[in-house]
mmCIF file of C-alpha atoms and ligand atoms in Angstrom:
data_model
loop_
_atom_site.group_PDB
_atom_site.id
_atom_site.type_symbol
_atom_site.label_atom_id
_atom_site.label_comp_id
_atom_site.label_asym_id
_atom_site.label_seq_id
_atom_site.Cartn_x
_atom_site.Cartn_y
_atom_site.Cartn_z
ATOM 1 C CA MET K 1 138.232 103.688 82.205
ATOM 2 C CA ALA K 2 134.230 104.636 81.573
ATOM 3 C CA SER K 3 133.320 107.493 84.097
ATOM 4 C CA VAL K 4 130.787 106.307 86.544
ATOM 5 C CA PHE K 5 128.120 107.302 85.227
ATOM 6 C CA ASP K 6 128.749 105.340 82.057
ATOM 7 C CA GLN K 7 129.386 102.392 84.465
ATOM 8 C CA ILE K 8 125.682 102.916 86.155
ATOM 9 C CA ALA K 9 124.054 102.934 82.646
ATOM 10 C CA ALA K 10 125.540 99.832 81.527
ATOM 11 C CA CYS K 11 124.984 98.112 85.115
ATOM 12 C CA VAL K 12 121.238 99.161 84.542
ATOM 13 C CA GLU K 13 121.252 97.465 80.901
ATOM 14 C CA GLN K 14 122.924 94.529 81.903
ATOM 15 C CA GLY K 15 121.136 93.875 85.395
ATOM 16 C CA LYS K 16 123.965 93.940 87.414
ATOM 17 C CA THR K 17 122.419 94.883 90.927
ATOM 18 C CA ASP K 18 124.561 94.296 93.188
ATOM 19 C CA ALA K 19 128.198 93.270 93.653
ATOM 20 C CA ALA K 20 126.480 89.960 95.231
ATOM 21 C CA THR K 21 124.545 89.338 92.088
ATOM 22 C CA ASN K 22 126.021 87.050 89.216
ATOM 23 C CA ILE K 23 124.352 88.946 86.461
ATOM 24 C CA PRO K 24 125.899 88.726 83.749
ATOM 25 C CA ALA K 25 127.332 85.424 84.609
ATOM 26 C CA GLY K 26 130.918 85.888 86.053
ATOM 27 C CA SER K 27 130.459 89.371 87.234
ATOM 28 C CA ARG K 28 129.686 88.328 91.081
ATOM 29 C CA GLY K 29 131.979 90.450 93.532
ATOM 30 C CA GLN K 30 132.458 93.420 91.016
ATOM 31 C CA PRO K 31 130.362 96.605 91.785
ATOM 32 C CA GLY K 32 126.735 97.076 90.523
ATOM 33 C CA VAL K 33 124.573 99.826 90.639
ATOM 34 C CA VAL K 34 123.976 99.948 94.024
ATOM 35 C CA GLU K 35 128.101 100.220 94.706
ATOM 36 C CA LEU K 36 128.159 102.822 91.818
ATOM 37 C CA VAL K 37 125.494 104.809 92.840
ATOM 38 C CA ALA K 38 127.128 105.429 95.914
ATOM 39 C CA THR K 39 130.536 106.048 94.942
ATOM 40 C CA ALA K 40 129.308 108.593 92.552
ATOM 41 C CA LEU K 41 127.701 110.135 95.457
ATOM 42 C CA GLY K 42 130.388 109.965 97.784
ATOM 43 C CA ALA K 43 132.595 111.558 94.992
ATOM 44 C CA GLY K 44 130.357 114.657 95.260
ATOM 45 C CA GLU K 45 128.192 114.110 92.229
ATOM 46 C CA SER K 46 124.340 115.443 92.503
ATOM 47 C CA PRO K 47 121.667 112.543 92.512
ATOM 48 C CA GLU K 48 119.955 114.565 89.715
ATOM 49 C CA ALA K 49 123.199 113.752 87.880
ATOM 50 C CA VAL K 50 123.306 110.266 88.932
ATOM 51 C CA LEU K 51 120.021 109.528 87.942
ATOM 52 C CA LYS K 52 119.777 111.332 84.529
ATOM 53 C CA HIS K 53 123.491 110.556 83.323
ATOM 54 C CA GLY K 54 123.474 107.079 84.772
ATOM 55 C CA LEU K 55 120.228 105.508 85.698
ATOM 56 C CA LEU K 56 118.124 106.884 83.241
ATOM 57 C CA ALA K 57 120.805 106.782 80.680
ATOM 58 C CA GLY K 58 120.908 103.040 81.004
ATOM 59 C CA MET K 59 117.232 102.658 80.754
ATOM 60 C CA GLN K 60 116.918 104.730 77.787
ATOM 61 C CA VAL K 61 119.532 101.950 75.738
ATOM 62 C CA VAL K 62 117.177 99.220 77.311
ATOM 63 C CA GLY K 63 114.095 101.073 75.711
ATOM 64 C CA ARG K 64 115.677 101.367 72.408
ATOM 65 C CA LYS K 65 116.847 97.874 72.138
ATOM 66 C CA PHE K 66 113.265 96.453 72.994
ATOM 67 C CA ALA K 67 111.856 98.583 70.601
ATOM 68 C CA ALA K 68 114.542 97.357 67.824
ATOM 69 C CA ASN K 69 113.748 93.791 68.872
ATOM 70 C CA GLU K 70 117.689 93.206 70.122
ATOM 71 C CA VAL K 71 116.382 92.371 73.843
ATOM 72 C CA PHE K 72 113.134 90.960 75.333
ATOM 73 C CA ILE K 73 110.750 91.121 78.088
ATOM 74 C CA PRO K 74 112.890 89.184 80.855
ATOM 75 C CA GLU K 75 116.030 91.389 79.779
ATOM 76 C CA VAL K 76 113.680 94.190 80.366
ATOM 77 C CA LEU K 77 112.435 92.549 83.437
ATOM 78 C CA ILE K 78 116.221 92.217 84.991
ATOM 79 C CA SER K 79 116.992 95.740 83.860
ATOM 80 C CA ALA K 80 113.974 97.221 85.553
ATOM 81 C CA ARG K 81 115.273 95.400 88.867
ATOM 82 C CA ALA K 82 118.799 96.798 88.588
ATOM 83 C CA MET K 83 117.396 100.382 88.004
ATOM 84 C CA ARG K 84 114.584 99.719 90.870
ATOM 85 C CA ALA K 85 117.908 99.222 93.165
ATOM 86 C CA GLY K 86 119.640 101.933 92.290
ATOM 87 C CA LEU K 87 116.843 104.489 92.533
ATOM 88 C CA GLY K 88 116.538 102.468 96.278
ATOM 89 C CA ALA K 89 120.252 103.447 96.524
ATOM 90 C CA LEU K 90 119.536 106.700 95.294
ATOM 91 C CA ARG K 91 116.279 107.536 97.425
ATOM 92 C CA PRO K 92 117.998 108.980 100.901
ATOM 93 C CA ALA K 93 120.132 111.567 98.440
ATOM 94 C CA PHE K 94 116.991 112.839 97.671
ATOM 95 C CA THR K 95 114.328 112.783 100.623
ATOM 96 C CA GLY K 96 116.855 113.329 102.984
ATOM 97 C CA ARG K 97 116.970 117.428 102.376
ATOM 98 C CA PRO K 98 114.967 119.484 104.730
ATOM 99 C CA MET K 99 111.926 120.695 102.746
ATOM 100 C CA PRO K 100 108.463 122.483 104.291
ATOM 101 C CA GLN K 101 105.548 119.977 103.886
ATOM 102 C CA ARG K 102 103.585 120.598 100.654
ATOM 103 C CA GLY K 103 100.552 118.354 101.149
ATOM 104 C CA VAL K 104 99.741 114.822 100.115
ATOM 105 C CA PHE K 105 100.390 113.666 97.108
ATOM 106 C CA VAL K 106 98.414 110.673 95.351
ATOM 107 C CA ILE K 107 99.905 108.332 93.008
ATOM 108 C CA GLY K 108 99.575 105.512 90.923
ATOM 109 C CA THR K 109 99.932 103.972 87.526
ATOM 110 C CA VAL K 110 96.345 103.797 85.644
ATOM 111 C CA ARG K 111 94.429 100.391 85.163
ATOM 112 C CA GLY K 112 95.853 97.723 83.073
ATOM 113 C CA ASP K 113 99.362 99.005 83.340
ATOM 114 C CA MET K 114 102.254 97.547 84.963
ATOM 115 C CA HIS K 115 105.130 100.320 84.540
ATOM 116 C CA ASP K 116 106.123 101.585 87.952
ATOM 117 C CA ILE K 117 109.794 102.734 87.533
ATOM 118 C CA GLY K 118 108.693 106.553 86.683
ATOM 119 C CA LYS K 119 105.991 106.483 89.218
ATOM 120 C CA ASN K 120 108.145 105.450 91.558
ATOM 121 C CA LEU K 121 110.782 108.237 90.261
ATOM 122 C CA VAL K 122 108.091 110.498 90.754
ATOM 123 C CA GLY K 123 107.145 109.761 93.971
ATOM 124 C CA MET K 124 110.219 109.712 95.536
ATOM 125 C CA ILE K 125 111.308 113.505 94.178
ATOM 126 C CA LEU K 126 107.702 114.565 95.154
ATOM 127 C CA GLU K 127 108.270 113.226 98.885
ATOM 128 C CA GLY K 128 112.149 114.954 98.853
ATOM 129 C CA ALA K 129 110.352 118.013 97.821
ATOM 130 C CA GLY K 130 108.044 117.880 100.889
ATOM 131 C CA TRP K 131 105.065 116.040 99.586
ATOM 132 C CA GLN K 132 103.880 113.275 101.766
ATOM 133 C CA VAL K 133 103.280 110.520 99.251
ATOM 134 C CA VAL K 134 100.868 107.866 99.057
ATOM 135 C CA ASP K 135 101.485 105.296 96.783
ATOM 136 C CA LEU K 136 98.650 103.123 95.365
ATOM 137 C CA GLY K 137 100.686 101.158 93.100
ATOM 138 C CA ILE K 138 100.018 99.825 89.474
ATOM 139 C CA ASP K 139 97.070 98.582 87.348
ATOM 140 C CA CYS K 140 94.703 101.051 89.787
ATOM 141 C CA ALA K 141 91.121 100.996 88.753
ATOM 142 C CA ALA K 142 89.449 104.697 88.882
ATOM 143 C CA ASP K 143 87.692 103.537 92.408
ATOM 144 C CA ALA K 144 91.313 103.157 94.089
ATOM 145 C CA PHE K 145 91.926 106.588 93.307
ATOM 146 C CA THR K 146 88.373 107.730 93.930
ATOM 147 C CA ALA K 147 88.713 106.102 97.492
ATOM 148 C CA ALA K 148 92.083 107.615 98.296
ATOM 149 C CA VAL K 149 90.759 110.932 97.912
ATOM 150 C CA GLN K 150 87.789 110.795 100.027
ATOM 151 C CA GLN K 151 90.091 109.398 102.545
ATOM 152 C CA ARG K 152 92.532 112.874 102.055
ATOM 153 C CA PRO K 153 90.606 115.462 101.321
ATOM 154 C CA GLY K 154 92.386 118.201 99.584
ATOM 155 C CA CYS K 155 94.794 115.841 98.578
ATOM 156 C CA VAL K 156 96.843 116.394 94.752
ATOM 157 C CA VAL K 157 96.406 112.916 92.559
ATOM 158 C CA GLY K 158 99.225 111.911 90.139
ATOM 159 C CA LEU K 159 98.018 109.755 87.169
ATOM 160 C CA SER K 160 100.838 107.759 85.159
ATOM 161 C CA ALA K 161 100.716 105.496 82.149
ATOM 162 C CA LEU K 162 103.183 104.108 79.949
ATOM 163 C CA LEU K 163 100.961 102.704 77.304
ATOM 164 C CA THR K 164 98.831 104.291 74.339
ATOM 165 C CA THR K 165 96.137 102.040 75.419
ATOM 166 C CA THR K 166 96.184 102.457 79.128
ATOM 167 C CA MET K 167 96.309 106.371 79.065
ATOM 168 C CA LEU K 168 93.129 106.512 77.582
ATOM 169 C CA HIS K 169 92.022 105.295 81.079
ATOM 170 C CA MET K 170 93.214 108.139 82.805
ATOM 171 C CA ARG K 171 89.494 110.045 81.085
ATOM 172 C CA ASP K 172 87.668 107.806 83.142
ATOM 173 C CA THR K 173 89.790 108.180 85.935
ATOM 174 C CA ILE K 174 89.505 111.704 86.103
ATOM 175 C CA ALA K 175 85.889 111.810 85.604
ATOM 176 C CA ALA K 176 85.455 109.623 88.530
ATOM 177 C CA ILE K 177 87.584 111.518 90.546
ATOM 178 C CA ARG K 178 85.605 114.762 90.089
ATOM 179 C CA ALA K 179 82.373 113.559 90.178
ATOM 180 C CA SER K 180 83.006 113.292 94.073
ATOM 181 C CA SER K 181 85.583 115.431 94.366
ATOM 182 C CA PRO K 182 85.280 118.324 91.840
ATOM 183 C CA ASP K 183 87.978 120.419 92.600
ATOM 184 C CA THR K 184 90.781 117.853 93.066
ATOM 185 C CA VAL K 185 94.155 119.057 90.871
ATOM 186 C CA ILE K 186 95.156 116.236 89.037
ATOM 187 C CA LEU K 187 98.303 115.935 87.093
ATOM 188 C CA VAL K 188 99.160 113.188 84.641
ATOM 189 C CA GLY K 189 102.561 112.112 83.184
ATOM 190 C CA GLY K 190 104.231 109.178 81.520
ATOM 191 C CA ALA K 191 105.700 108.645 77.995
ATOM 192 C CA PRO K 192 102.940 108.851 75.540
ATOM 193 C CA VAL K 193 100.911 111.586 77.435
ATOM 194 C CA SER K 194 101.075 115.045 76.339
ATOM 195 C CA ALA K 195 99.623 118.383 77.588
ATOM 196 C CA ALA K 196 97.067 118.906 74.656
ATOM 197 C CA PHE K 197 96.008 115.340 75.990
ATOM 198 C CA ALA K 198 95.981 116.336 79.584
ATOM 199 C CA GLU K 199 93.735 119.236 78.647
ATOM 200 C CA GLU K 200 91.363 117.171 76.688
ATOM 201 C CA ILE K 201 90.621 114.477 79.406
ATOM 202 C CA GLY K 202 90.355 117.522 81.947
ATOM 203 C CA ALA K 203 93.519 117.111 83.872
ATOM 204 C CA SER K 204 94.823 119.916 86.111
ATOM 205 C CA GLY K 205 98.111 119.745 84.257
ATOM 206 C CA TYR K 206 100.719 117.618 82.362
ATOM 207 C CA ALA K 207 104.454 117.045 83.537
ATOM 208 C CA ALA K 208 107.453 115.513 81.461
ATOM 209 C CA ASP K 209 109.538 114.595 84.310
ATOM 210 C CA PRO K 210 109.344 115.042 88.139
ATOM 211 C CA VAL K 211 110.771 118.448 88.189
ATOM 212 C CA ALA K 212 108.296 119.617 85.919
ATOM 213 C CA ALA K 213 105.664 118.142 88.392
ATOM 214 C CA ILE K 214 107.192 120.017 91.212
ATOM 215 C CA GLU K 215 106.945 123.053 89.115
ATOM 216 C CA LEU K 216 103.570 122.643 88.209
ATOM 217 C CA LEU K 217 102.336 121.782 91.809
ATOM 218 C CA ASP K 218 104.113 125.037 92.746
ATOM 219 C CA ARG K 219 102.374 126.842 90.660
ATOM 220 C CA LEU K 220 98.802 124.918 91.050
ATOM 221 C CA VAL K 221 98.555 124.151 94.664
ATOM 222 C CA PRO K 222 100.898 127.723 96.467
ATOM 223 C CA ALA K 223 102.503 126.554 99.509
ATOM 224 C CA GLY K 224 100.187 126.766 102.582
ATOM 225 C CA GLY K 225 97.393 126.805 100.277
ATOM 226 C CA HIS K 226 96.149 123.096 100.286
ATOM 227 C CA ALA K 227 95.778 120.012 101.753
HETATM 228 CO CO1 LIG E 1 106.568 98.176 78.697
HETATM 229 N N1 LIG E 1 106.621 99.239 77.174
HETATM 230 N N2 LIG E 1 105.855 96.758 78.073
HETATM 231 N N3 LIG E 1 107.815 96.972 79.832
HETATM 232 N N4 LIG E 1 108.321 99.468 78.652
HETATM 233 C C1 LIG E 1 107.448 100.541 76.673
HETATM 234 C C2 LIG E 1 106.504 101.671 77.838
HETATM 235 C C3 LIG E 1 107.714 100.629 75.393
HETATM 236 C C4 LIG E 1 107.586 101.955 74.967
HETATM 237 C C5 LIG E 1 108.493 99.667 74.824
HETATM 238 C C6 LIG E 1 108.688 100.069 73.392
HETATM 239 O O1 LIG E 1 108.314 99.217 72.684
HETATM 240 N N5 LIG E 1 109.758 100.665 72.939
HETATM 241 C C7 LIG E 1 106.097 100.126 75.048
HETATM 242 C C8 LIG E 1 104.733 101.020 75.083
HETATM 243 C C9 LIG E 1 104.290 101.026 73.640
HETATM 244 C C10 LIG E 1 103.131 101.548 73.683
HETATM 245 O O2 LIG E 1 102.550 101.751 74.199
HETATM 246 N N6 LIG E 1 103.053 103.537 72.594
HETATM 247 C C11 LIG E 1 106.077 99.054 75.803
HETATM 248 C C12 LIG E 1 105.387 97.767 75.406
HETATM 249 C C13 LIG E 1 104.551 97.628 74.687
HETATM 250 C C14 LIG E 1 105.084 97.006 77.009
HETATM 251 C C15 LIG E 1 104.330 95.224 76.783
HETATM 252 C C16 LIG E 1 102.821 95.736 76.182
HETATM 253 C C17 LIG E 1 105.061 94.761 75.970
HETATM 254 C C18 LIG E 1 104.515 93.150 75.655
HETATM 255 O O3 LIG E 1 104.099 92.490 76.830
HETATM 256 N N7 LIG E 1 104.269 92.937 74.346
HETATM 257 C C19 LIG E 1 104.319 94.872 78.192
HETATM 258 C C20 LIG E 1 103.171 96.139 78.958
HETATM 259 C C21 LIG E 1 102.815 95.495 80.383
HETATM 260 C C22 LIG E 1 101.508 96.291 80.825
HETATM 261 O O4 LIG E 1 101.735 96.923 81.266
HETATM 262 N N8 LIG E 1 100.016 95.679 80.904
HETATM 263 C C23 LIG E 1 105.560 95.826 78.753
HETATM 264 C C24 LIG E 1 105.862 95.332 79.729
HETATM 265 C C25 LIG E 1 106.930 95.885 80.279
HETATM 266 C C26 LIG E 1 107.852 95.414 81.871
HETATM 267 C C27 LIG E 1 106.642 94.567 82.725
HETATM 268 C C28 LIG E 1 109.174 94.342 81.019
HETATM 269 C C29 LIG E 1 108.810 96.909 81.976
HETATM 270 C C30 LIG E 1 107.964 97.219 83.356
HETATM 271 C C31 LIG E 1 108.930 97.000 84.488
HETATM 272 C C32 LIG E 1 108.770 98.089 85.794
HETATM 273 O O5 LIG E 1 107.805 99.224 85.555
HETATM 274 N N9 LIG E 1 108.351 97.600 86.901
HETATM 275 C C33 LIG E 1 108.790 97.621 80.894
HETATM 276 C C34 LIG E 1 109.566 98.732 80.770
HETATM 277 C C35 LIG E 1 110.909 98.591 81.559
HETATM 278 C C36 LIG E 1 109.438 99.493 79.455
HETATM 279 C C37 LIG E 1 110.888 100.610 79.114
HETATM 280 C C38 LIG E 1 111.781 99.507 78.254
HETATM 281 C C39 LIG E 1 111.231 101.525 79.954
HETATM 282 C C40 LIG E 1 110.063 101.862 81.009
HETATM 283 C C41 LIG E 1 110.810 102.983 82.270
HETATM 284 O O6 LIG E 1 110.951 102.393 83.189
HETATM 285 N N10 LIG E 1 111.804 104.029 81.740
HETATM 286 C C42 LIG E 1 109.957 101.100 78.211
HETATM 287 C C43 LIG E 1 110.835 101.610 77.010
HETATM 288 C C44 LIG E 1 111.040 103.179 77.636
HETATM 289 O O7 LIG E 1 110.567 103.829 78.132
HETATM 290 N N11 LIG E 1 112.116 103.905 76.825
HETATM 291 C C45 LIG E 1 108.656 100.462 77.894
HETATM 292 C C46 LIG E 1 111.983 104.837 82.879
HETATM 293 C C47 LIG E 1 111.376 105.519 83.492
HETATM 294 C C48 LIG E 1 111.822 106.410 84.815
HETATM 295 O O8 LIG E 1 110.974 106.263 82.445
HETATM 296 O O9 LIG E 1 108.492 105.620 83.023
HETATM 297 O O10 LIG E 1 108.676 107.560 80.855
HETATM 298 P P1 LIG E 1 109.095 107.053 82.217
HETATM 299 O O11 LIG E 1 108.467 107.927 83.479
HETATM 300 C C49 LIG E 1 109.447 109.165 83.262
HETATM 301 C C50 LIG E 1 108.472 110.378 82.804
HETATM 302 O O12 LIG E 1 107.754 109.319 81.697
HETATM 303 C C51 LIG E 1 107.495 110.678 83.692
HETATM 304 O O13 LIG E 1 108.778 110.734 84.945
HETATM 305 C C52 LIG E 1 109.270 109.970 84.716
HETATM 306 C C53 LIG E 1 110.952 110.284 84.742
HETATM 307 O O14 LIG E 1 111.727 111.223 84.090
HETATM 308 N N12 LIG E 1 106.284 110.052 84.083
HETATM 309 C C54 LIG E 1 105.447 111.068 84.696
HETATM 310 C C55 LIG E 1 106.005 108.590 84.449
HETATM 311 N N13 LIG E 1 104.633 108.803 85.274
HETATM 312 C C56 LIG E 1 104.576 110.149 85.222
HETATM 313 C C57 LIG E 1 103.593 110.733 86.077
HETATM 314 C C58 LIG E 1 103.169 112.215 86.195
HETATM 315 C C59 LIG E 1 104.456 113.346 86.114
HETATM 316 C C60 LIG E 1 105.281 112.483 85.056
HETATM 317 O O15 LIG E 1 102.722 113.146 87.082
HETATM 318 C C61 LIG E 1 101.385 112.226 87.728
#
């Protein structure tokens, strides 16, 4: 029998959100991502392990198949929906931990970019680490970030991009934020982004994943020192 992690990954790949969903056809009544995440947590698995070995493992397979033209946008969207449902089921395990308040973290996906799974994950895990997260959503123009920073002086900003084309908007967005709030701490992340690119465009730092973002913020914004 496949491990609960393999079952979660397979459900993400197939888009099997929960027991009520009939995707794939004929699967109604069988556990989906939501039930399997609860099973894994109930069995004592950590939320980090469920995320890494279940949800993200499934999405990686989808990404590989998408790149190889084995699946197409409709299938990817169905998987993304299952992934979102899984993150929703996992959220209380991350955010329910008592943590000291760290400040305000404004996050959004940059202009032209519709990918939000990674952004949502970073926001959720930072919330669990004590940050008050303000999520601006997807396809955010620079002025959405500047307005958010002006409303919340001292906040930290996180920019996410998943496309080599949209990551270029990070440069303008950072310039616009710094024009009105020069000292703003700005993190960038997303699959095509690198530390070298972050430095080139004037970001305060690059984080490859949510854990790296927490570690970076601990260095850049010591507890009690901001927002
Ligand atoms: Co798109 N897509 N997609 N897609 N998609 C990719 C990114 C792609 C790599 C697929 C591929 O070809 N292999 C490719 C980009 C190629 C490139 O630019 N180099 C691609 C493409 C081409 C496209 C379209 C152009 C396809 C088309 O229309 N022909 C189109 C663009 C739409 C647009 O944005 N304008 C498109 C559309 C879509 C869907 C809408 C179908 C869907 C998005 C649904 C959604 O997000 N609600 C989708 C998906 C799901 C993917 C893949 C398969 C999965 C992305 C994902 O959610 N990964 C992706 C292939 C892949 O990644 N393997 C792909 C899981 C997520 C947890 O990881 O987002 O990387 P990720 O986030 C990570 C880190 O990057 C980091 O932490 C997260 C957790 O570890 N991180 C940060 C992210 N943001 C951060 C911010 C931080 C710190 C860390 O600080 C602020």
